[in-house]
N, CA, C and O of each residue as an XYZ file, in Angstrom:
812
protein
N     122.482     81.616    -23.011
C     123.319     82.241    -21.985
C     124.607     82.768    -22.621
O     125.114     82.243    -23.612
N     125.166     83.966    -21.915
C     126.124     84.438    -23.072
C     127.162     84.560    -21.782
O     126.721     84.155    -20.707
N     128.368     85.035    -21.813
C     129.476     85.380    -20.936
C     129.236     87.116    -20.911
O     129.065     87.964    -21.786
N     129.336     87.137    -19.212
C     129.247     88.759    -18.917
C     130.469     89.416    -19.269
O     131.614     88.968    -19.327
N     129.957     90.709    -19.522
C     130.783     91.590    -20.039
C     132.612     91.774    -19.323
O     133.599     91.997    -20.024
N     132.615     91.640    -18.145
C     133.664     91.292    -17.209
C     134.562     90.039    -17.575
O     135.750     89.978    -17.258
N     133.920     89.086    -18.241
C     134.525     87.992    -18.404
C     135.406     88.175    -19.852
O     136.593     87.943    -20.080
N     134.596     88.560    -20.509
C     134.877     89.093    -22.022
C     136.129     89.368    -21.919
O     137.067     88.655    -22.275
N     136.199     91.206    -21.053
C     137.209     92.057    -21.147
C     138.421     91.340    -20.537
O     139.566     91.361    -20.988
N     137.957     90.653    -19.358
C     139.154     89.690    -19.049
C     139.573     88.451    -19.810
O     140.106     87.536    -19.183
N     139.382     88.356    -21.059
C     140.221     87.293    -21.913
C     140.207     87.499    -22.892
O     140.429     86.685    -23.788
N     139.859     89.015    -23.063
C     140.677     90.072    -24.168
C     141.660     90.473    -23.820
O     142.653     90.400    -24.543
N     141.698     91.143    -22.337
C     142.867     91.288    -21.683
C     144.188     90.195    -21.637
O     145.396     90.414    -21.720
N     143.575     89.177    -21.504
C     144.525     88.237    -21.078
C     145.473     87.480    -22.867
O     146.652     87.144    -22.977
N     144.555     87.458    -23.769
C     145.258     87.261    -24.800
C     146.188     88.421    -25.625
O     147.081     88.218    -26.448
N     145.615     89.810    -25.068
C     146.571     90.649    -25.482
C     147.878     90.928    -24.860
O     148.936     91.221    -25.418
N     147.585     90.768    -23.433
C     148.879     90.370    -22.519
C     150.097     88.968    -23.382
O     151.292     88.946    -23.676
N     149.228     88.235    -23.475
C     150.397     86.584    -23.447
C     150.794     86.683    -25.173
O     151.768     85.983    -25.446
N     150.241     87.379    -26.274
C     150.766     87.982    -27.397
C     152.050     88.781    -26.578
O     153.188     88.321    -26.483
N     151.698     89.772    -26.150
C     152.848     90.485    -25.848
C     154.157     90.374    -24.677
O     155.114     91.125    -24.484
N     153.965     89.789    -24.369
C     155.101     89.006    -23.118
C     155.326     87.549    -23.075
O     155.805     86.974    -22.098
N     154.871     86.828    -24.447
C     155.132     85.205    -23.968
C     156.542     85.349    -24.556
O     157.324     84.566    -24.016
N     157.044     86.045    -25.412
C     158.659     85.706    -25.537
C     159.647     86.545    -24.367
O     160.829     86.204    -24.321
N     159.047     87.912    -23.188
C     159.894     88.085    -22.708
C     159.694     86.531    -21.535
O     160.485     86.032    -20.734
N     158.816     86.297    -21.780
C     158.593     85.234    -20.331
C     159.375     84.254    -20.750
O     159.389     83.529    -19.755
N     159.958     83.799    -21.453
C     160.983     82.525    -22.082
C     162.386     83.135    -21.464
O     163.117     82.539    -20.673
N     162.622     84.588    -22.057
C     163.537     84.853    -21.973
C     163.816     84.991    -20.658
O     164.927     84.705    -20.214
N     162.690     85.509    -19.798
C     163.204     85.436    -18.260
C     163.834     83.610    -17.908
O     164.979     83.432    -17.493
N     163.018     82.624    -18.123
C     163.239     81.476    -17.898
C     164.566     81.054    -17.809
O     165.084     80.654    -16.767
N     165.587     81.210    -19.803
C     166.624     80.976    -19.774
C     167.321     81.736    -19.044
O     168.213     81.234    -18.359
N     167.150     82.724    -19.024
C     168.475     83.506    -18.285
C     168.643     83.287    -16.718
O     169.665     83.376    -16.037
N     167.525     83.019    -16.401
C     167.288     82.338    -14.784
C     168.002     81.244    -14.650
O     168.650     81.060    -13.620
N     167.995     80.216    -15.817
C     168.032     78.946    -15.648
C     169.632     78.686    -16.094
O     170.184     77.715    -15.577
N     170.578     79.714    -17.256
C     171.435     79.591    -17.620
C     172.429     80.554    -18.170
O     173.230     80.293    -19.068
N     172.283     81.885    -17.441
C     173.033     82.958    -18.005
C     172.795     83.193    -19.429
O     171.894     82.621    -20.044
N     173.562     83.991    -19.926
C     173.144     84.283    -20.984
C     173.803     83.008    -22.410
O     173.613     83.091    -23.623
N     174.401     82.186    -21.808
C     175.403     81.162    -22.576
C     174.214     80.599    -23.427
O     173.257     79.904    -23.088
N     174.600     81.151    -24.716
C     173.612     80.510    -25.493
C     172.567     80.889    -25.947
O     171.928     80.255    -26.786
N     172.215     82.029    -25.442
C     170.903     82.612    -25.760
C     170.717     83.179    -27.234
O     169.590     83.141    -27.728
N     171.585     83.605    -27.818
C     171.669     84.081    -29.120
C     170.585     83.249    -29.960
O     169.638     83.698    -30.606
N     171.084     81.555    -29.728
C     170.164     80.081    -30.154
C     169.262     80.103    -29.929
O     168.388     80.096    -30.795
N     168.926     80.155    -28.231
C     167.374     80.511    -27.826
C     166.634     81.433    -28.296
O     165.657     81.176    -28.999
N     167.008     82.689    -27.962
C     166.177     83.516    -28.616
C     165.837     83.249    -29.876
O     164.638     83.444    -30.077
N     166.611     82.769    -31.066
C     165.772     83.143    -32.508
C     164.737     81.439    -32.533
O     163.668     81.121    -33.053
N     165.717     80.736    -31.715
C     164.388     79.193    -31.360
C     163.143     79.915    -30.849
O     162.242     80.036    -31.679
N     162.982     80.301    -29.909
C     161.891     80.867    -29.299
C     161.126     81.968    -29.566
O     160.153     82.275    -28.877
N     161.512     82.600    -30.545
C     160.993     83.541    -31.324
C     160.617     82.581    -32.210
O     159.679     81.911    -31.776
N     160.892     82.353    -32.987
C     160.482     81.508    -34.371
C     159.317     80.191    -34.059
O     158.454     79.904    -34.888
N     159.444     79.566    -32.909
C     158.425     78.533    -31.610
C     157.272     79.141    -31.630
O     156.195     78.653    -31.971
N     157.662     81.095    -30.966
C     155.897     81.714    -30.397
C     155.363     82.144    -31.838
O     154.147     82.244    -31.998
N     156.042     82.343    -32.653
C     155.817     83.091    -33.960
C     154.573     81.885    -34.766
O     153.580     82.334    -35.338
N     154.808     80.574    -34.692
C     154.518     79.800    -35.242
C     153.155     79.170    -34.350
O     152.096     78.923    -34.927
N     153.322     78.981    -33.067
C     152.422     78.826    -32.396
C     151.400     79.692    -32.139
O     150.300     79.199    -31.891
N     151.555     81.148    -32.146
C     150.276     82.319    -32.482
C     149.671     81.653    -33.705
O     148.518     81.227    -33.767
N     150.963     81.596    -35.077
C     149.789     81.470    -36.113
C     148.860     80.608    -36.445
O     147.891     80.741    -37.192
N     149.365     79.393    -35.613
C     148.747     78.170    -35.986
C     147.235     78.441    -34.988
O     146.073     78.120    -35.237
N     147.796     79.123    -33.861
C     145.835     79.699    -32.973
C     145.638     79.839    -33.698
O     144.896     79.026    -34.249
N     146.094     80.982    -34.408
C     144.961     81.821    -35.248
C     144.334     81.077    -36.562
O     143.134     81.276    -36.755
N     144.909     80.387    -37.317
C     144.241     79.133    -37.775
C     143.140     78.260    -36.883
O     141.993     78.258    -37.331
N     143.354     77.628    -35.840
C     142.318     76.772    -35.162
C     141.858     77.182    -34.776
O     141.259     76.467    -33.972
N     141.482     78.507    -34.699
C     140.714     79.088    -33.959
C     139.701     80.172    -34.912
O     138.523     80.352    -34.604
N     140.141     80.634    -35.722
C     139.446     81.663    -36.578
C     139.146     81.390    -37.791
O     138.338     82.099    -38.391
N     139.721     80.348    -38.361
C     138.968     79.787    -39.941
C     138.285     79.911    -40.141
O     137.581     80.418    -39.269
N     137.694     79.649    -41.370
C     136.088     80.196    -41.471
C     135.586     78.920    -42.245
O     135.492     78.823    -43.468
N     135.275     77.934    -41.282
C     135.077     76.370    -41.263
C     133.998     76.102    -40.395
O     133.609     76.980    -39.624
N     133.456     74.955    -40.435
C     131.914     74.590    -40.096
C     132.610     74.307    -38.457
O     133.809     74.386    -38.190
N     131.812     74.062    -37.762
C     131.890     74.162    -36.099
C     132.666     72.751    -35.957
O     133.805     72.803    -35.493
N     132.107     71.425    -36.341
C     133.108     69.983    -36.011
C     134.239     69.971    -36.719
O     134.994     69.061    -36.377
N     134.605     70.608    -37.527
C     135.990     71.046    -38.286
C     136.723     71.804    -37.376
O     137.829     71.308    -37.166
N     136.506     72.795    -36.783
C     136.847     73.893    -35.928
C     137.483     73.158    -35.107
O     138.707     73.026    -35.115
N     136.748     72.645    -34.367
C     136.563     71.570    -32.735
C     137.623     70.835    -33.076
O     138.599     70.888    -32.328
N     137.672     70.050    -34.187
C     138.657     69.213    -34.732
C     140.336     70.058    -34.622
O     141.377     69.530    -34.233
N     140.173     71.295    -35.035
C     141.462     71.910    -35.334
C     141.881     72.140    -33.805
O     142.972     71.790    -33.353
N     140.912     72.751    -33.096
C     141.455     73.007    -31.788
C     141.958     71.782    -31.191
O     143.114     71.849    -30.774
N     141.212     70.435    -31.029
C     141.701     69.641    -30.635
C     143.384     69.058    -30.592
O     144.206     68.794    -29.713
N     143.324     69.037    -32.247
C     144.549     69.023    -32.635
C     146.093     69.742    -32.237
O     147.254     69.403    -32.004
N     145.069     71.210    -32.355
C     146.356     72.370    -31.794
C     146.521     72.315    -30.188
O     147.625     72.454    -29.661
N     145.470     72.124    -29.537
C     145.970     71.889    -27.798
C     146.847     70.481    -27.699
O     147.875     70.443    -27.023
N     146.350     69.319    -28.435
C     147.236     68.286    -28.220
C     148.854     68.507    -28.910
O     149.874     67.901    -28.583
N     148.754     69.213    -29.603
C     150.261     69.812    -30.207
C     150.760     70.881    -29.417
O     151.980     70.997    -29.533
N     150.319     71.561    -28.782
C     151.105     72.559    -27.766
C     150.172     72.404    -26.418
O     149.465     73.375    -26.147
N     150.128     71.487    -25.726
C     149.233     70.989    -24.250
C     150.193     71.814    -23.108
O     151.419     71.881    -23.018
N     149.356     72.277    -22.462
C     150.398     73.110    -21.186
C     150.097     74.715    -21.531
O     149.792     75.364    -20.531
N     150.121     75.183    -22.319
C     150.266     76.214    -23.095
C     149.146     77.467    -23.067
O     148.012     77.101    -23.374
N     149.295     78.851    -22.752
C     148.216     79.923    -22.617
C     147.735     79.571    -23.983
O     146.687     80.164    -24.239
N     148.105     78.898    -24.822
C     147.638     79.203    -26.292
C     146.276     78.178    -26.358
O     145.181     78.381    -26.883
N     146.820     76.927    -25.566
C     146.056     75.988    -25.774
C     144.493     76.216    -25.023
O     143.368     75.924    -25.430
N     144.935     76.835    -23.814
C     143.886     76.867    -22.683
C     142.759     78.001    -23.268
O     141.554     77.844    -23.071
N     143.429     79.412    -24.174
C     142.508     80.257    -24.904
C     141.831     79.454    -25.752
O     140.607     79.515    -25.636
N     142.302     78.645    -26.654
C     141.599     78.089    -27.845
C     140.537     77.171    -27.215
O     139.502     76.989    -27.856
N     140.685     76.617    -26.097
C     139.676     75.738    -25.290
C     138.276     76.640    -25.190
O     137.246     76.571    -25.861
N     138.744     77.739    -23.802
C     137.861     78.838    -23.811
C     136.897     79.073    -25.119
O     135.677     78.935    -25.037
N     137.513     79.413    -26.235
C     137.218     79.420    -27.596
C     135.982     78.504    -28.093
O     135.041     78.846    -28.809
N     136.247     77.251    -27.517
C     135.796     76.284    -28.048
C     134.527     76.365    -26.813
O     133.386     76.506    -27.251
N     134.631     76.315    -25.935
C     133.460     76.546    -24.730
C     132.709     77.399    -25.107
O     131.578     76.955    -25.304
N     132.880     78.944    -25.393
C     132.102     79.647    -26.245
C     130.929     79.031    -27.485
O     129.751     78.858    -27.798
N     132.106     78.914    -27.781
C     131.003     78.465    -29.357
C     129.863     77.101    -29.245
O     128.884     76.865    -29.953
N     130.372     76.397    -28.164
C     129.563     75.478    -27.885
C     128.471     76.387    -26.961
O     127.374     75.852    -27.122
N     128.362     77.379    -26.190
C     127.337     77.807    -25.410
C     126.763     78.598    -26.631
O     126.752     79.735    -26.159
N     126.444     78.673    -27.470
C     126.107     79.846    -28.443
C     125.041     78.882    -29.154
O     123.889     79.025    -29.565
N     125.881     77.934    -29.108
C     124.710     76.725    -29.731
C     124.181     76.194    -29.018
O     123.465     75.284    -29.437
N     124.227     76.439    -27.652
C     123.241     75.921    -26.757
C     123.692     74.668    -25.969
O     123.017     74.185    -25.060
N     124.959     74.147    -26.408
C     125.517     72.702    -26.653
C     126.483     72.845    -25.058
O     127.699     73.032    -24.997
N     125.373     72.669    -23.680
C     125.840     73.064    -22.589
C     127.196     71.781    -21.848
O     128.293     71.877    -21.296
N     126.413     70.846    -22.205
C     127.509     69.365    -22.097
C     128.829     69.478    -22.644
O     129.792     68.946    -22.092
N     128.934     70.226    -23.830
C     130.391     70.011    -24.655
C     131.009     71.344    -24.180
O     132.204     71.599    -24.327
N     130.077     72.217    -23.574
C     130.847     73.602    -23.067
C     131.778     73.262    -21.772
O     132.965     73.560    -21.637
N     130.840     72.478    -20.741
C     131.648     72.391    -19.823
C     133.088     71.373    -20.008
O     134.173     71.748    -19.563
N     132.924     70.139    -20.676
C     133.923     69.655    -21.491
C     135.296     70.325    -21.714
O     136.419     70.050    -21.290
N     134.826     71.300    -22.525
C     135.887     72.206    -22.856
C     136.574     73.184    -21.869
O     137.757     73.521    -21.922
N     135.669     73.580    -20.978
C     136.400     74.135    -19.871
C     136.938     73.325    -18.935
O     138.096     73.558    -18.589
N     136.287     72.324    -18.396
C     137.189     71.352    -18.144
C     138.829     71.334    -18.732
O     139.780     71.795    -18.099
N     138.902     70.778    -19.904
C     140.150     70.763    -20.403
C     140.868     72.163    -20.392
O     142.090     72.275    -20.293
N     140.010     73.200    -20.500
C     140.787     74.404    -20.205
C     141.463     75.065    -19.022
O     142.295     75.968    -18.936
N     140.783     74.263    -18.080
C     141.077     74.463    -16.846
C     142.644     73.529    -16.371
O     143.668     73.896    -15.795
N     142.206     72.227    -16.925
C     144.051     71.216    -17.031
C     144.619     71.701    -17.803
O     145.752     71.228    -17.719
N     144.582     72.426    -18.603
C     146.005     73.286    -19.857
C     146.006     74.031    -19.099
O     147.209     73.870    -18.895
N     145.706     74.907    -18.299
C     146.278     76.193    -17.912
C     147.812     76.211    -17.247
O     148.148     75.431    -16.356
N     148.610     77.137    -17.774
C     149.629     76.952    -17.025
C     149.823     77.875    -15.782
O     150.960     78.041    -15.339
N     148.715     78.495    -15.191
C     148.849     79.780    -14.562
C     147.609     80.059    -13.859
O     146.586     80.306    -14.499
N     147.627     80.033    -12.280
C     145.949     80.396    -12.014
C     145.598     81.515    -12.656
O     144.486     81.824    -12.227
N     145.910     82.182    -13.349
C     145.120     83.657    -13.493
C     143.914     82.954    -14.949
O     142.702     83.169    -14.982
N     144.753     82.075    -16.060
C     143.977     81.486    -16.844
C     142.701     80.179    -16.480
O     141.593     79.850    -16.901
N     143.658     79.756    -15.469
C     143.022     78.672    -15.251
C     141.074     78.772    -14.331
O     140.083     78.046    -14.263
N     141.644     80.579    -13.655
C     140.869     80.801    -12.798
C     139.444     81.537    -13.954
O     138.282     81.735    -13.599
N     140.011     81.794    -15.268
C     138.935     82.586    -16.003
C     137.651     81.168    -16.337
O     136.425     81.093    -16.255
N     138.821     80.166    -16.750
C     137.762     78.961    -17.600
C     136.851     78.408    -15.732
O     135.691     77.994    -15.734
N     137.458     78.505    -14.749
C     136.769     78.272    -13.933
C     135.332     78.927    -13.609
O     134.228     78.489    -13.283
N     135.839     80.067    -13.837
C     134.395     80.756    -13.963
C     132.963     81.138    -14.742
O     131.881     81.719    -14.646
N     133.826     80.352    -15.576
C     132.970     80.290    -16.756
C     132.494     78.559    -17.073
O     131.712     78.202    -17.954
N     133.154     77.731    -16.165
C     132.316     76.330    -16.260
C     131.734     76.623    -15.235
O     130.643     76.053    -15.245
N     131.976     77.651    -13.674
C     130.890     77.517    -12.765
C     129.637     77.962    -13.134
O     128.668     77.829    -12.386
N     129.564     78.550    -14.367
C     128.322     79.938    -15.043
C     127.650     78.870    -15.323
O     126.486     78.839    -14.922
N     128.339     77.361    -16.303
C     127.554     76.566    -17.096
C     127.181     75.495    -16.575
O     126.328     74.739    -17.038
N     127.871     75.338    -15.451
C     126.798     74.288    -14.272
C     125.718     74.841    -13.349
O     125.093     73.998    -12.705
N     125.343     76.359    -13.153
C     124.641     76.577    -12.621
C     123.527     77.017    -13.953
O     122.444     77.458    -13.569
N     123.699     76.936    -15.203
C     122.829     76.906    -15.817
C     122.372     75.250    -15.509
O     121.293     75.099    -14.935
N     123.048     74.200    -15.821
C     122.286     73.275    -15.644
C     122.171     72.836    -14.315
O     122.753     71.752    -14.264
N     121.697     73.141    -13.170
C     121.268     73.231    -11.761
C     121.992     71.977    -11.641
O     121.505     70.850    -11.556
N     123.573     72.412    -11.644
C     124.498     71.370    -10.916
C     124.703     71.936    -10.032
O     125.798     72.389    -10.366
N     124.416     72.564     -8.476
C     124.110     73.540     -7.520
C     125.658     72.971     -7.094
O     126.426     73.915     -6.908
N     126.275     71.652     -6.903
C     127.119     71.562     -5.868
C     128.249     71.583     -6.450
O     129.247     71.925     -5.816
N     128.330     71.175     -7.948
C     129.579     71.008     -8.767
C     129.788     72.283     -8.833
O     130.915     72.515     -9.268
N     128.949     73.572     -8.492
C     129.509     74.843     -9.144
C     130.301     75.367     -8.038
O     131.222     76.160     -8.238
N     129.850     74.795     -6.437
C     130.459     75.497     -5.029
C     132.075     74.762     -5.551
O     133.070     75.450     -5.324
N     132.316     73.063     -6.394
C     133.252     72.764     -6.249
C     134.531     73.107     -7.096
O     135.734     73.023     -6.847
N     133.358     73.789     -8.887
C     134.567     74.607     -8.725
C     135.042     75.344     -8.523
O     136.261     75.306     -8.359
N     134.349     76.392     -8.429
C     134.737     77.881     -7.246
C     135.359     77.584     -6.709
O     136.272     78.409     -6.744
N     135.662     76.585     -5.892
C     136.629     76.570     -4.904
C     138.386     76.773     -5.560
O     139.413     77.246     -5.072
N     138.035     76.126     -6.918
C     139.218     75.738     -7.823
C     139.885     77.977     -8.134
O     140.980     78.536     -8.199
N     139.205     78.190     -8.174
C     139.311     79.697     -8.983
C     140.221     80.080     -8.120
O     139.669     80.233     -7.030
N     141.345     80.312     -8.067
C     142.383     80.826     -6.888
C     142.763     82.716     -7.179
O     143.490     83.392     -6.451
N     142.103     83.160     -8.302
C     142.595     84.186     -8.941
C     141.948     85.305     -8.329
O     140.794     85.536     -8.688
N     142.602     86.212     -7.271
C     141.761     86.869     -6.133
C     140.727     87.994     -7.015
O     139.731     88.574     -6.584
N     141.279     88.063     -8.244
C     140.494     88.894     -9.065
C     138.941     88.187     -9.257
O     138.056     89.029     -9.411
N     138.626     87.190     -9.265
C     137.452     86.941     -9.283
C     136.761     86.340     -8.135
O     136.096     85.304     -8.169
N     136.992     87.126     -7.065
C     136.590     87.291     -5.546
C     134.844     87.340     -5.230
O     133.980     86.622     -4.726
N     134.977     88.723     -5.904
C     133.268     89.019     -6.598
C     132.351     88.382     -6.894
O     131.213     88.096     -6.521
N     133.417     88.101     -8.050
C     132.144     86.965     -9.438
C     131.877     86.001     -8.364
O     130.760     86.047     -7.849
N     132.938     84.919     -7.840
C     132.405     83.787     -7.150
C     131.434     84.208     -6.309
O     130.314     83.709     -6.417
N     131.683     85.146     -5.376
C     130.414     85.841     -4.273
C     128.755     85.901     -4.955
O     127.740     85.552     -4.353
N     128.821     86.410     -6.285
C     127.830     86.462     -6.979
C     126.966     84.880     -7.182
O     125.866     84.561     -6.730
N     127.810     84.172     -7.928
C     127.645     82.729     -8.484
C     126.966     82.131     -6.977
O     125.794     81.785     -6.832
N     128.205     82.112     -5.762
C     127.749     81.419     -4.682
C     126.210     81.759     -4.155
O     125.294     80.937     -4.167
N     126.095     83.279     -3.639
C     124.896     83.627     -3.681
C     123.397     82.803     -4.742
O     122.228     82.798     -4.357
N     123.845     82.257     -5.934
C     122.972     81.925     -6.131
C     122.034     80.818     -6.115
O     120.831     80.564     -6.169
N     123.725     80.035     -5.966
C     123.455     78.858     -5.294
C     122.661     78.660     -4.466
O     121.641     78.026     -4.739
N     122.863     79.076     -3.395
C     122.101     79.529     -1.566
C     121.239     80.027     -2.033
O     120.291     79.491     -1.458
N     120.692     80.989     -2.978
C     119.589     81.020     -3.396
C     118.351     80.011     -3.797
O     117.182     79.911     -3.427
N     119.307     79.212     -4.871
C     118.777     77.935     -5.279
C     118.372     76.938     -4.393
O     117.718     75.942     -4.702
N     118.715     77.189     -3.452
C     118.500     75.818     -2.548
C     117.516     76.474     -1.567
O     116.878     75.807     -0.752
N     117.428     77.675     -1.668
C     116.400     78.233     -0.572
C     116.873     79.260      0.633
O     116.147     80.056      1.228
N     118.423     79.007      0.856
C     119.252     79.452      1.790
C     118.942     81.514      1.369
O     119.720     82.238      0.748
N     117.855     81.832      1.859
C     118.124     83.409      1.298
C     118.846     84.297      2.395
O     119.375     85.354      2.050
N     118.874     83.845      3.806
C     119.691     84.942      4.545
C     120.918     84.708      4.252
O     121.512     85.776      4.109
N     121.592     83.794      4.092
C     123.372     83.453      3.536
C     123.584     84.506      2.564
O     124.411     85.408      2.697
N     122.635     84.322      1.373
C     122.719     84.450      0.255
C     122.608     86.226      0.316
O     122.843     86.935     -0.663
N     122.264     86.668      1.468
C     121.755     88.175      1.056
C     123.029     88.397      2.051
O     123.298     89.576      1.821
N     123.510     88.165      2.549
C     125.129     88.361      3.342
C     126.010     87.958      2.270
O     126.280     88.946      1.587
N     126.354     87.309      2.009
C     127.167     86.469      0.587
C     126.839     87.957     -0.796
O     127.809     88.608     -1.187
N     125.664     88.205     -1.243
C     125.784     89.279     -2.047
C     125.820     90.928     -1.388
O     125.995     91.929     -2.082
N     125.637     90.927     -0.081
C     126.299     92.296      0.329
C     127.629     92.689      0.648
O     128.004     93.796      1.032
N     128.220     91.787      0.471
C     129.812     91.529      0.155
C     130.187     92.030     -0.893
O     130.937     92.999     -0.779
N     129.823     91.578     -2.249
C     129.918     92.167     -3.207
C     129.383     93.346     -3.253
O     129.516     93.631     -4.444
N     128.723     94.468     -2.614
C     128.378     95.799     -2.767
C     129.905     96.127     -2.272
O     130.659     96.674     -3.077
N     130.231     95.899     -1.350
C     131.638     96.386     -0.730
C     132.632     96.729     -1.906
O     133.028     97.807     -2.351
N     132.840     95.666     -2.180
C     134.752     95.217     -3.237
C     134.024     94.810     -4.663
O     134.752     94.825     -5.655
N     132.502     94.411     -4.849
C     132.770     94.168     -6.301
C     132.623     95.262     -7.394
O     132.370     96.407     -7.020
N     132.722     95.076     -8.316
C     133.094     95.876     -9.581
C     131.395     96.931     -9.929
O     130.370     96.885     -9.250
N     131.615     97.660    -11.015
C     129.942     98.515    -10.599
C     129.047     97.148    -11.551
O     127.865     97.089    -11.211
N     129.293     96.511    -12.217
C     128.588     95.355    -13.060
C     128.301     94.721    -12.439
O     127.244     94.122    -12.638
N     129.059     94.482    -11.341
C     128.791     92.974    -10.264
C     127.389     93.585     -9.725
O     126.305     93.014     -9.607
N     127.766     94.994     -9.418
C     127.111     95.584     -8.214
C     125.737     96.035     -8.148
O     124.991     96.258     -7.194
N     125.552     96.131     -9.723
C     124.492     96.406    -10.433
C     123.356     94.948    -10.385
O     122.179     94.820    -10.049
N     124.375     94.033    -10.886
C     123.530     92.745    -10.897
C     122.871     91.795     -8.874
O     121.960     91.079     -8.458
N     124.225     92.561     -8.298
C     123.571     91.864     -7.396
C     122.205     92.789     -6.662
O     121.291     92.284     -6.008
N     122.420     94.608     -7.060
C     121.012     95.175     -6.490
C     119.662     94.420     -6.786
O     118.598     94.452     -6.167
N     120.097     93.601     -8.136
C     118.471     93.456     -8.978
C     118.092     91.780     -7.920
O     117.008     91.284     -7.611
N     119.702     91.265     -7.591
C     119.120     90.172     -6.867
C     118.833     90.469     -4.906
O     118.526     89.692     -4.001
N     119.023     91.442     -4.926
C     118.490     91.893     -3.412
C     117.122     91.932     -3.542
O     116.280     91.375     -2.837
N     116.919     92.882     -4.841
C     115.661     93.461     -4.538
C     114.450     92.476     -5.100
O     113.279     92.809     -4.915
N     114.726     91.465     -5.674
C     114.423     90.614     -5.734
C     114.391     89.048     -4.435
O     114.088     87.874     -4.650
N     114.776     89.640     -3.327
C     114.584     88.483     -2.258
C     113.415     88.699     -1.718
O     112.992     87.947     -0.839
């Protein structure tokens, strides 16, 4: 099972975003929190903080090291910056590579934890959708309605409509399920829209 193309672009999107605005987002903080008294300090602290914390992702995350080495580094780097968009990507990261190997138990694991690092529904709502993908691979039918529920990020309105549908599928429920995916013809995306024709025409 791989992550749809939608999911992808949204946490390409999202790491090219938090590269590029995690130091104005500090800077909004202090100045909210304390005028500018002092900031001269802050800023080159907090520059020199994100500077160091990108590189060290990019270490735990991209080495070119055997997979329980990897796992190991990420571990390390989320427990050294916990809370953190940095930490919650490298999780994601780590959920990946465990679905690639097939290794569906340690995927959801990881989204799990990616889902408690998040500092922000918009992140928190991506790893949600992507542990609901990997419990409905393993026909956890009810854990997936529960975490959907968790996904607060109206951007993935759709996807859940999709996922839910299949649920109600799974269980037999097909008139829900064919109301539940004609929803998504309305508002979802042309990928969504594509996938849910093949599951109409398939009822």
């Amino acid at each position: 099972m791989a992550y749809s193309s939608l999911e992808e672009q949204e946490l390409n999107e999202i790491k090219s975003w938090w590269k590029e605005n995690y130091k104005s987002l500090i800077a909004a903080v202090i100045i909210g929190a304390g005028g500018v008294f002092g900031w001269r300090f802050w800023q080159d602290y907090q520059m020199s903080k994100a500077q160091q914390m990108s590189a060290q992702y990019e270490q735990a995350v991209y080495s070119n090291v055997d997979a329980t080495t990897k796992n190991t580094q990420i571990d390390a780097f989320v427990k050294e910056h916990s809370k953190t968009g940095y930490a919650t990507l490298a999780l994601l990261e780590k959920a990946k590579s465990a679905v690639q190997n097939q290794d569906f138990s340690q995927a959801e694991v990881a989204l799990k934890d990616s889902m408690a690092q998040a500092p922000d529904e918009i992140l928190s709502s991506i790893a949600g959708i992507r542990l609901a993908e990997i419990q409905l691979q393993q026909d956890k039918f009810d854990e997936v309605l529960s975490t959907l529920n968790l996904v607060k990020d109206a951007t993935w309105e759709s996807r859940k409509n999709v996922l839910t549908a299949k649920v109600q599928l799974a269980k037999g429920d097909k008139a829900t399920a064919k109301q539940t995916l004609e929803s998504v013809l309305k508002n979802g995306s042309a990928l969504e829209q594509q996938e849910v024709k093949v599951l109409l025409n398939n009822l």
